[in-house]
Each structure stands twice: as structure tokens, then as C-alpha cells.
Amino acid sequence: MSQGASSRVPVDPSEAVSGLQIGIVLIGISITLPLMYSAGELAQGIGLGKAMLATVIGALILSLMSIPAAIVGVRTRLSSYMIIEHTFGYAGAKFVNFWFGIFLLGWYAVTAELFGRTLFLAAGELTTLAIPEWGWTVMSSAIVTVTTIYGFRAIDRLALVAVPFLLLALMAVVVFSLQKVAFSDLLRIDIDVTLSMPTAISAVVGAAIVGVVLTPDLTRYARNDVDCVTASFIGQGCGMSIAYLCGMIPVMAWGELEPMTYMFMAGFGVIALFVLVFATWTTNVINIYSTALAVRASVPLGSYRSVVVAMGIVGTIAALGGISDNLIEFLVVMGLLVPPIAGVYLADFFYFKRRDFSPERLEDRPAFRTNAVVVGLGIGVLSTWLYYTDRSLTSIGALDSLFLSIAAYIALQKVTGRSRG
């Protein structure tokens, strides 16, 4: 896939690639340090067997949610940014981008905190340095911020190498773990259940929901609808399942939640440090880069560098505040607040058949499409309230959020007489 394709113009069909290739990219995106932690927390909170079932169900939901979004991407050949701008209006898209910016910043903060913890544990194993954990968090966040400003292109390419190595390392740790404890014995480990199945499924969905909404960024390079189905099931389905399984088994086998710790216990030592550091470094550079782009698109104040620095500082403060202590809750909330954005543009595309994404058509549409913005942002808040007051329709918050947003948008458009144009 070409790195030079503009986010504002359609991708040339000559640049199209297979669904398998796109799916592999999605698998790489799935392997992150926060996901490894959340996988371990799920296994410890509900047991390995139920955690695996929750993962399969969550991955299936993500795949099914991803397919229509992917098809919008391949049929328009446009980035998610342009699709959102057509759907919500030029001014309305700024609100949506700010919404995304908040979530991306939260994801950056979670990763920054876990990155600092990983370095702290590694230093304890390999050195005699007495730097506190918060010091490692600040230092690693500063390095990520500087890298984003001066070396994003290089680190983006490095991510293509570092993340697959992390996956290979995790698979090796899984093999060593299963040599230590048989899989059947892991399934029989007694635990104090602290999570419900719906919460576990919602956390799996929340871990990748932003990627589902932004699926058109990748599938605009697909060849056809079949490639979109292939990419969705390989990337969101198989990718999430593999990533979670690799994060669950070592935690249960070694009795340790920290990836750095159980990788050392499995005998990987310095290799574990190298792989975790570079994979997390590269992914968090991409996190803060995406955050800065979203924030600048909604609040065009200051230069790119100043926004990156500001986001790095805010994200570091959130990391020092212990945001990862509520990782599962954070993922559940993500799964509630994000789907309505996709719900609105899916209803626009498939139900109202607004498929003219030409620049001229964008100029004809209102700068602020009130119904789209109200539903896109409001239904997420409503779904969160319903979920936490035990009024969920399906018990899976992300599904409630998506279905409610589609229904509410269609109804509001018809009531206000805006079902055309």
C-alpha cells in the first residue's frame, strides 16, 4: 500500500492489494502492550476458558462490524477522515475528530504507563539503577514525543518489523508456557471471578473499536468487497483472537500479569526487553501522531510540533495518574462511545445511499450536519448510561451503541425531512 496516497483523494485502483495483505497489517496493529495486559486481566478475572470464549465472541463482533465499514472504504476509495467529513459536514467533522483525539490520547496514556512499567521491571532485572517507575514513564514518554516530531517516517517503517517480532516472541513464550503447564491444567485453575462475560466481551470489542471505525483507511486499498470480508475476518477475527490468546496463556502459566516478568521467567531475558521496547515505542509514536492529527483537524491552533508536545505532556500526566489501573473499564467505555460514529456513516451510505463523495458534493452539503453530530456523539453517551444502569438491550454495549445510533439517525433524518441529499 502506497505511503504517499493523500487522505483527501480517492486511491487509484491500480494500487489495490489483496484482503490477505490488509488482514496481515490489521494483525500487526492488534499486537500492543495494553492488549497483552487486558488479555491477562480477562484471564485472571473470568478464567482462561471463559476468557477465550469472550475473545472469540468479541472478535466475531468486531469482524461483523468491520465488514460494512470496510466496504464503504473500498467503494469510495477515500480515507475515514473524508468519509466522516462528508457525513458530518466540514464543521461537524471537527467535533468527531476531537472525540477521536480524546480516545487516542487515552490509548497513548495507557501505553505510556505500561511502557514505563516495563522499563522499570527490566531495569530491576538487568541493572542496579534506582530510578522510580514514574521516572521511566516520563523518560519513555519524552523519547516517544521527540521521535514523533523528528523521526516519524523512520519509526513508522520500524513498526512494520518490530511488531511482527513481538508476535513471534509471544508465540515462543506461549510454547514455553505450555511446556511448563499443560493447557488442560490451565483451564482448571481456580480463580476469584471478578468480571462478567458481557464485560469481558465488551472489553475485547473496545480494544479494537477505533480501528473498526477507521477501517476505510486500509480497505480503500482493497480490490473488491470480498477482500473487505477477508481482511475483516483475518485482521479483526483471527488477529484479535491470536493476540489475546498469546496474552492469556503466559499469565495463567506463570502467575504473572507483567509481560516483562513472565518473558524473563520463560528465559527470554534481553530479547524480551528488546522486542517489547521497540514494539511499544513504535506503536506509541503512531498513537501520539494520530492524536495530534485528530486534535489539529478539530482545533487548528499551533504547529504540528507544538500540538505533539502538548499531547505528550497531557498523555504523560494521565499515565502518571494510573489510567491503566482501570484498563478494562477504559476499553468498555471505548466500545460504548465510538461505534455511533460508524453507525451514522453506515446509515448514510447503505440506507440513505449517499454515495457521491466528490469534492463538489461536499461543497453542497451543510458545513454542520446537526442530526449526524447529535446522534454520533449523543448516542454514545446514552448507550454508556444504559449499560451502566443495567438497561442494555443485548448485554454487549458496543452492539447496543451501534444499533441505537443507526436507528436514531434514520428516525431523526425522516422526522426532520432530511432523508435526501
Short mmCIF file of C-alpha atoms in Angstrom, two decimals:
data_model
loop_
_atom_site.label_atom_id
_atom_site.label_comp_id
_atom_site.label_asym_id
_atom_site.label_seq_id
_atom_site.Cartn_x
_atom_site.Cartn_y
_atom_site.Cartn_z
CA MET A 1 0.00 0.00 0.00
CA SER A 2 1.41 3.36 -1.01
CA GLN A 3 2.57 5.62 1.78
CA GLY A 4 2.08 8.64 -0.36
CA ALA A 5 -1.65 8.41 -1.01
CA SER A 6 -3.42 11.57 0.10
CA SER A 7 -6.13 11.27 2.73
CA ARG A 8 -8.31 13.69 0.70
CA VAL A 9 -8.36 12.00 -2.71
CA PRO A 10 -9.50 8.51 -3.78
CA VAL A 11 -6.89 5.77 -4.02
CA ASP A 12 -6.09 4.74 -7.58
CA PRO A 13 -7.45 1.19 -8.16
CA SER A 14 -4.06 0.29 -9.61
CA GLU A 15 -2.67 0.45 -6.05
CA ALA A 16 -5.15 -2.17 -4.78
CA VAL A 17 -3.87 -5.13 -2.77
CA SER A 18 -5.41 -8.36 -1.55
CA GLY A 19 -7.60 -8.75 1.51
CA LEU A 20 -4.99 -11.13 2.93
CA GLN A 21 -2.35 -8.37 2.86
CA ILE A 22 -4.68 -5.91 4.57
CA GLY A 23 -5.62 -8.55 7.14
CA ILE A 24 -1.97 -9.15 8.00
CA VAL A 25 -1.49 -5.41 8.57
CA LEU A 26 -4.50 -5.48 10.90
CA ILE A 27 -3.00 -8.41 12.83
CA GLY A 28 0.16 -6.36 13.33
CA ILE A 29 -1.88 -3.44 14.63
CA SER A 30 -3.58 -5.78 17.14
CA ILE A 31 -0.34 -6.68 18.96
CA THR A 32 0.12 -3.95 21.58
CA LEU A 33 1.28 -3.85 25.19
CA PRO A 34 -2.11 -2.66 26.53
CA LEU A 35 -3.82 -5.53 24.70
CA MET A 36 -1.41 -8.00 26.33
CA TYR A 37 -2.29 -6.59 29.74
CA SER A 38 -6.03 -6.60 29.06
CA ALA A 39 -5.81 -10.22 27.87
CA GLY A 40 -4.11 -11.18 31.11
CA GLU A 41 -6.65 -9.29 33.20
CA LEU A 42 -9.50 -11.04 31.39
CA ALA A 43 -7.99 -14.47 32.05
CA GLN A 44 -7.39 -13.65 35.70
CA GLY A 45 -10.84 -12.12 36.09
CA ILE A 46 -13.00 -14.77 34.46
CA GLY A 47 -10.82 -17.84 33.92
CA LEU A 48 -8.97 -18.97 30.79
CA GLY A 49 -11.81 -20.95 29.23
CA LYS A 50 -14.40 -18.19 29.56
CA ALA A 51 -11.84 -15.56 28.57
CA MET A 52 -11.16 -17.46 25.36
CA LEU A 53 -14.88 -17.70 24.66
CA ALA A 54 -15.28 -13.96 25.31
CA THR A 55 -12.40 -13.30 22.92
CA VAL A 56 -13.90 -15.38 20.12
CA ILE A 57 -17.31 -13.72 20.52
CA GLY A 58 -15.75 -10.25 20.73
CA ALA A 59 -13.55 -10.90 17.69
CA LEU A 60 -16.56 -12.14 15.73
CA ILE A 61 -18.50 -8.99 16.65
CA LEU A 62 -15.55 -6.85 15.57
CA SER A 63 -15.33 -8.72 12.25
CA LEU A 64 -19.03 -8.27 11.53
CA MET A 65 -18.91 -4.59 12.48
CA SER A 66 -15.80 -4.09 10.37
CA ILE A 67 -17.20 -5.55 7.14
CA PRO A 68 -19.69 -2.75 6.26
CA ALA A 69 -17.15 -0.08 7.26
CA ALA A 70 -14.56 -1.82 5.09
CA ILE A 71 -16.97 -1.91 2.15
CA VAL A 72 -17.56 1.84 2.46
CA GLY A 73 -13.79 2.23 2.19
CA VAL A 74 -13.35 0.13 -0.94
CA ARG A 75 -16.35 1.64 -2.75
CA THR A 76 -15.38 5.25 -2.07
CA ARG A 77 -11.59 4.73 -2.13
CA LEU A 78 -11.46 7.51 0.48
CA SER A 79 -9.94 7.73 3.95
CA SER A 80 -12.12 7.63 7.04
CA TYR A 81 -11.36 11.34 7.53
CA MET A 82 -13.02 12.25 4.22
CA ILE A 83 -15.94 9.88 4.80
CA ILE A 84 -16.55 11.49 8.19
CA GLU A 85 -16.29 14.96 6.65
CA HIS A 86 -18.91 14.10 4.02
CA THR A 87 -21.18 12.55 6.67
CA PHE A 88 -20.90 15.10 9.47
CA GLY A 89 -20.07 18.20 7.44
CA TYR A 90 -16.83 20.16 7.41
CA ALA A 91 -17.51 21.80 10.78
CA GLY A 92 -19.25 18.77 12.28
CA ALA A 93 -16.23 16.59 11.48
CA LYS A 94 -14.17 18.78 13.82
CA PHE A 95 -16.31 17.63 16.75
CA VAL A 96 -15.88 14.00 15.71
CA ASN A 97 -12.12 14.38 15.30
CA PHE A 98 -11.89 15.95 18.76
CA TRP A 99 -13.87 12.95 20.10
CA PHE A 100 -11.37 10.59 18.47
CA GLY A 101 -8.48 12.67 19.73
CA ILE A 102 -9.60 12.15 23.33
CA PHE A 103 -9.73 8.37 22.92
CA LEU A 104 -6.43 8.21 21.06
CA LEU A 105 -4.82 10.29 23.79
CA GLY A 106 -6.23 7.92 26.41
CA TRP A 107 -4.76 4.97 24.50
CA TYR A 108 -1.42 6.79 24.33
CA ALA A 109 -1.51 7.38 28.11
CA VAL A 110 -2.31 3.73 28.84
CA THR A 111 0.56 2.59 26.63
CA ALA A 112 2.93 5.18 28.13
CA GLU A 113 2.21 3.98 31.66
CA LEU A 114 2.68 0.33 30.74
CA PHE A 115 5.82 1.19 28.78
CA GLY A 116 7.30 2.91 31.82
CA ARG A 117 6.41 -0.08 34.00
CA THR A 118 8.05 -2.46 31.53
CA LEU A 119 11.29 -0.43 31.54
CA PHE A 120 11.20 -0.23 35.35
CA LEU A 121 10.88 -4.01 35.67
CA ALA A 122 13.59 -4.59 33.07
CA ALA A 123 15.95 -2.22 34.87
CA GLY A 124 15.34 -4.16 38.09
CA GLU A 125 16.29 -7.40 36.34
CA LEU A 126 19.29 -6.17 34.38
CA THR A 127 20.77 -3.18 36.25
CA THR A 128 21.18 -1.61 39.68
CA LEU A 129 19.56 1.68 38.67
CA ALA A 130 17.27 3.10 41.36
CA ILE A 131 15.06 5.19 39.08
CA PRO A 132 11.39 5.03 40.21
CA GLU A 133 8.70 3.76 37.88
CA TRP A 134 7.29 7.25 37.26
CA GLY A 135 10.75 8.36 36.13
CA TRP A 136 10.83 5.67 33.46
CA THR A 137 7.33 6.68 32.35
CA VAL A 138 8.38 10.32 31.95
CA MET A 139 11.62 9.45 30.14
CA SER A 140 9.99 6.97 27.75
CA SER A 141 7.16 9.40 27.00
CA ALA A 142 9.67 12.15 26.25
CA ILE A 143 11.54 9.86 23.86
CA VAL A 144 8.30 8.92 22.10
CA THR A 145 7.31 12.58 21.77
CA VAL A 146 10.68 13.62 20.33
CA THR A 147 10.66 10.66 17.95
CA THR A 148 7.19 11.64 16.72
CA ILE A 149 8.40 15.14 15.91
CA TYR A 150 11.67 14.29 14.23
CA GLY A 151 11.56 10.68 13.12
CA PHE A 152 8.01 9.55 12.45
CA ARG A 153 8.72 8.25 8.96
CA ALA A 154 11.58 6.08 10.18
CA ILE A 155 9.72 4.77 13.23
CA ASP A 156 6.64 4.02 11.11
CA ARG A 157 8.78 1.73 8.97
CA LEU A 158 10.42 0.22 12.05
CA ALA A 159 6.97 -0.69 13.36
CA LEU A 160 6.49 -2.98 10.37
CA VAL A 161 9.47 -5.00 11.67
CA ALA A 162 9.17 -4.61 15.45
CA VAL A 163 5.52 -5.64 15.83
CA PRO A 164 5.85 -8.96 13.95
CA PHE A 165 8.89 -9.77 16.10
CA LEU A 166 6.77 -9.13 19.18
CA LEU A 167 4.16 -11.57 17.86
CA LEU A 168 6.84 -14.21 17.23
CA ALA A 169 8.31 -13.67 20.71
CA LEU A 170 4.88 -14.01 22.30
CA MET A 171 4.19 -17.21 20.40
CA ALA A 172 7.53 -18.59 21.61
CA VAL A 173 6.61 -17.65 25.20
CA VAL A 174 3.27 -19.44 24.75
CA VAL A 175 5.11 -22.60 23.65
CA PHE A 176 7.44 -22.44 26.67
CA SER A 177 4.46 -21.77 28.95
CA LEU A 178 2.58 -24.82 27.69
CA GLN A 179 5.69 -26.93 28.29
CA LYS A 180 5.61 -25.73 31.90
CA VAL A 181 1.87 -26.22 32.46
CA ALA A 182 -0.43 -28.31 30.27
CA PHE A 183 -3.26 -26.44 28.58
CA SER A 184 -5.84 -28.67 30.26
CA ASP A 185 -4.39 -27.74 33.65
CA LEU A 186 -4.59 -24.02 32.81
CA LEU A 187 -8.30 -24.43 32.13
CA ARG A 188 -8.79 -25.94 35.60
CA ILE A 189 -7.08 -23.17 37.58
CA ASP A 190 -9.39 -21.85 40.28
CA ILE A 191 -9.84 -18.09 40.27
CA ASP A 192 -11.89 -15.48 42.05
CA VAL A 193 -14.28 -14.33 39.32
CA THR A 194 -14.30 -10.54 39.14
CA LEU A 195 -15.65 -9.99 35.62
CA SER A 196 -18.90 -10.91 33.91
CA MET A 197 -18.99 -12.42 30.43
CA PRO A 198 -20.68 -9.32 28.89
CA THR A 199 -17.99 -7.09 30.41
CA ALA A 200 -15.24 -9.34 29.07
CA ILE A 201 -16.74 -9.35 25.58
CA SER A 202 -17.22 -5.58 25.69
CA ALA A 203 -13.57 -5.12 26.68
CA VAL A 204 -12.41 -7.20 23.69
CA VAL A 205 -14.60 -5.12 21.37
CA GLY A 206 -13.45 -1.86 22.94
CA ALA A 207 -9.79 -2.76 22.43
CA ALA A 208 -10.18 -2.51 18.64
CA ILE A 209 -13.29 -0.42 18.11
CA VAL A 210 -11.47 2.73 16.98
CA GLY A 211 -9.70 0.62 14.36
CA VAL A 212 -13.06 -0.69 13.14
CA VAL A 213 -14.43 2.82 12.63
CA LEU A 214 -11.22 3.78 10.81
CA THR A 215 -11.15 0.58 8.71
CA PRO A 216 -11.66 2.54 5.44
CA ASP A 217 -8.12 3.92 5.85
CA LEU A 218 -6.87 0.45 4.92
CA THR A 219 -9.66 -1.04 2.83
CA ARG A 220 -9.65 1.86 0.39
CA TYR A 221 -6.69 -0.10 -0.98
CA ALA A 222 -8.70 -3.33 -1.34
CA ARG A 223 -9.66 -4.74 -4.72
CA ASN A 224 -13.31 -5.53 -4.04
CA ASP A 225 -15.95 -6.33 -1.40
CA VAL A 226 -14.68 -9.90 -1.00
CA ASP A 227 -11.29 -8.55 0.04
CA CYS A 228 -13.06 -6.47 2.69
CA VAL A 229 -14.68 -9.59 4.16
CA THR A 230 -11.35 -11.43 4.05
CA ALA A 231 -9.45 -8.56 5.69
CA SER A 232 -12.10 -8.17 8.40
CA PHE A 233 -12.14 -11.82 9.43
CA ILE A 234 -8.36 -12.26 9.20
CA GLY A 235 -7.48 -8.98 10.89
CA GLN A 236 -10.25 -8.37 13.41
CA GLY A 237 -11.24 -12.02 13.88
CA CYS A 238 -8.05 -14.07 13.74
CA GLY A 239 -5.80 -11.16 14.70
CA MET A 240 -7.63 -10.32 17.93
CA SER A 241 -8.02 -14.00 18.85
CA ILE A 242 -4.32 -14.73 18.37
CA ALA A 243 -3.26 -11.57 20.20
CA TYR A 244 -5.49 -12.28 23.21
CA LEU A 245 -4.55 -15.96 23.38
CA CYS A 246 -0.86 -15.04 23.37
CA GLY A 247 -1.52 -12.64 26.22
CA MET A 248 -3.64 -15.04 28.29
CA ILE A 249 -1.71 -18.30 28.38
CA PRO A 250 1.61 -16.99 29.79
CA VAL A 251 -0.22 -15.03 32.51
CA MET A 252 -2.03 -18.14 33.69
CA ALA A 253 1.02 -20.41 33.34
CA TRP A 254 3.49 -18.20 35.20
CA GLY A 255 1.05 -16.44 37.52
CA GLU A 256 2.38 -13.03 36.44
CA LEU A 257 0.46 -10.25 34.72
CA GLU A 258 3.55 -8.28 33.64
CA PRO A 259 4.79 -9.33 30.16
CA MET A 260 8.33 -8.30 31.02
CA THR A 261 8.32 -10.50 34.11
CA TYR A 262 6.89 -13.65 32.55
CA MET A 263 9.11 -13.30 29.48
CA PHE A 264 12.14 -13.19 31.77
CA MET A 265 10.80 -16.20 33.68
CA ALA A 266 10.43 -18.04 30.36
CA GLY A 267 14.13 -17.40 29.70
CA PHE A 268 13.91 -14.69 27.05
CA GLY A 269 15.80 -12.01 29.03
CA VAL A 270 17.36 -9.29 26.91
CA ILE A 271 15.49 -10.46 23.81
CA ALA A 272 12.23 -9.82 25.64
CA LEU A 273 13.35 -6.33 26.59
CA PHE A 274 14.43 -5.51 23.05
CA VAL A 275 11.22 -6.75 21.48
CA LEU A 276 8.85 -5.15 23.99
CA VAL A 277 10.67 -1.80 23.99
CA PHE A 278 10.82 -1.38 20.24
CA ALA A 279 7.31 -2.67 19.59
CA THR A 280 5.81 -0.40 22.26
CA TRP A 281 7.95 2.57 21.26
CA THR A 282 6.86 2.35 17.65
CA THR A 283 3.17 1.82 18.37
CA ASN A 284 3.02 4.72 20.84
CA VAL A 285 4.70 7.03 18.33
CA ILE A 286 1.87 6.17 15.95
CA ASN A 287 -0.65 6.75 18.79
CA ILE A 288 0.55 10.28 19.56
CA TYR A 289 0.95 11.08 15.85
CA SER A 290 -2.69 10.09 15.23
CA THR A 291 -3.78 12.05 18.32
CA ALA A 292 -2.03 15.18 17.09
CA LEU A 293 -3.61 14.89 13.64
CA ALA A 294 -7.09 14.44 15.14
CA VAL A 295 -6.68 17.38 17.51
CA ARG A 296 -5.27 19.70 14.83
CA ALA A 297 -8.11 18.74 12.49
CA SER A 298 -10.64 19.84 15.13
CA VAL A 299 -8.77 22.72 16.81
CA PRO A 300 -6.33 24.12 14.22
CA LEU A 301 -4.20 26.03 16.72
CA GLY A 302 -0.42 25.88 16.87
CA SER A 303 2.08 24.00 14.77
CA TYR A 304 2.25 20.23 14.39
CA ARG A 305 5.25 20.10 16.74
CA SER A 306 3.61 22.19 19.45
CA VAL A 307 0.48 20.01 19.35
CA VAL A 308 2.58 16.83 19.61
CA VAL A 309 4.44 18.25 22.62
CA ALA A 310 1.18 19.35 24.27
CA MET A 311 -0.43 15.95 23.71
CA GLY A 312 2.70 14.23 25.01
CA ILE A 313 2.58 16.25 28.23
CA VAL A 314 -1.15 15.69 28.78
CA GLY A 315 -0.79 11.98 27.99
CA THR A 316 2.14 11.63 30.39
CA ILE A 317 0.18 13.30 33.20
CA ALA A 318 -2.69 10.86 32.58
CA ALA A 319 -0.22 7.96 32.63
CA LEU A 320 1.24 9.12 35.95
CA GLY A 321 -2.32 9.26 37.27
CA GLY A 322 -2.65 5.50 36.84
CA ILE A 323 -5.04 5.28 33.90
CA SER A 324 -4.05 1.66 33.21
CA ASP A 325 -5.38 0.65 36.64
CA ASN A 326 -8.82 0.87 35.04
CA LEU A 327 -7.85 -0.67 31.70
CA ILE A 328 -10.87 -2.95 31.33
CA GLU A 329 -13.27 -0.11 32.18
CA PHE A 330 -11.49 2.14 29.69
CA LEU A 331 -11.93 -0.46 26.94
CA VAL A 332 -15.60 -0.97 27.79
CA VAL A 333 -16.24 2.79 27.58
CA MET A 334 -14.40 2.93 24.24
CA GLY A 335 -16.75 0.23 22.98
CA LEU A 336 -19.73 2.35 24.01
CA LEU A 337 -18.74 5.80 22.80
CA VAL A 338 -17.05 5.08 19.47
CA PRO A 339 -19.50 2.86 17.45
CA PRO A 340 -22.10 5.62 16.83
CA ILE A 341 -19.60 7.39 14.56
CA ALA A 342 -19.61 4.33 12.32
CA GLY A 343 -23.35 3.88 12.78
CA VAL A 344 -24.06 7.29 11.28
CA TYR A 345 -21.84 6.94 8.21
CA LEU A 346 -23.04 3.37 7.62
CA ALA A 347 -26.69 4.50 7.70
CA ASP A 348 -25.83 7.38 5.37
CA PHE A 349 -24.09 5.07 2.91
CA PHE A 350 -26.26 1.94 2.95
CA TYR A 351 -29.73 3.19 3.96
CA PHE A 352 -29.89 6.69 2.51
CA LYS A 353 -27.47 5.74 -0.30
CA ARG A 354 -25.41 8.91 -0.08
CA ARG A 355 -22.54 7.68 -2.20
CA ASP A 356 -21.47 10.80 -4.03
CA PHE A 357 -18.20 11.71 -2.32
CA SER A 358 -16.99 14.16 -4.93
CA PRO A 359 -15.48 17.49 -3.79
CA GLU A 360 -18.39 19.30 -5.47
CA ARG A 361 -20.93 17.31 -3.45
CA LEU A 362 -19.06 18.10 -0.24
CA GLU A 363 -19.36 21.82 -1.01
CA ASP A 364 -23.13 21.44 -1.50
CA ARG A 365 -23.69 19.81 1.87
CA PRO A 366 -24.12 21.77 5.11
CA ALA A 367 -20.90 22.53 6.96
CA PHE A 368 -22.52 21.19 10.12
CA ARG A 369 -24.92 18.27 9.72
CA THR A 370 -26.76 18.57 13.02
CA ASN A 371 -28.53 15.20 13.01
CA ALA A 372 -25.29 13.33 12.32
CA VAL A 373 -23.36 15.12 15.05
CA VAL A 374 -26.15 14.80 17.63
CA VAL A 375 -26.55 11.07 17.02
CA GLY A 376 -22.83 10.36 16.58
CA LEU A 377 -21.89 11.93 19.90
CA GLY A 378 -25.14 11.71 21.86
CA ILE A 379 -25.99 8.04 21.36
CA GLY A 380 -22.59 7.06 22.71
CA VAL A 381 -23.34 8.92 25.94
CA LEU A 382 -26.85 7.42 26.08
CA SER A 383 -25.51 3.90 25.48
CA THR A 384 -22.97 4.37 28.28
CA TRP A 385 -25.74 5.39 30.66
CA LEU A 386 -27.91 2.43 29.61
CA TYR A 387 -25.03 -0.01 30.03
CA TYR A 388 -24.05 1.15 33.49
CA THR A 389 -27.64 1.26 34.72
CA ASP A 390 -28.21 -2.35 33.58
CA ARG A 391 -30.60 -1.35 30.79
CA SER A 392 -28.53 -2.84 28.00
CA LEU A 393 -30.54 -4.27 25.09
CA THR A 394 -28.09 -7.00 24.09
CA SER A 395 -25.79 -7.00 27.17
CA ILE A 396 -22.95 -6.14 24.75
CA GLY A 397 -22.60 -2.38 24.98
CA ALA A 398 -20.89 -1.92 21.61
CA LEU A 399 -23.75 -3.61 19.77
CA ASP A 400 -26.32 -1.51 21.63
CA SER A 401 -24.38 1.60 20.73
CA LEU A 402 -24.12 0.72 17.04
CA PHE A 403 -27.73 -0.40 16.58
CA LEU A 404 -29.16 2.53 18.54
CA SER A 405 -27.14 5.04 16.54
CA ILE A 406 -28.30 3.60 13.20
CA ALA A 407 -31.95 3.54 14.30
CA ALA A 408 -31.80 7.00 15.88
CA TYR A 409 -30.13 8.58 12.86
CA ILE A 410 -32.61 7.09 10.38
CA ALA A 411 -35.55 8.18 12.55
CA LEU A 412 -34.20 11.69 13.10
CA GLN A 413 -33.48 12.18 9.41
CA LYS A 414 -37.02 11.15 8.49
CA VAL A 415 -38.63 13.29 11.20
CA THR A 416 -36.70 16.38 10.13
CA GLY A 417 -37.24 15.69 6.43
CA ARG A 418 -33.54 15.30 5.68
CA SER A 419 -33.53 11.82 4.28
CA ARG A 420 -32.29 13.15 0.96
CA GLY A 421 -29.10 14.92 -0.03
#
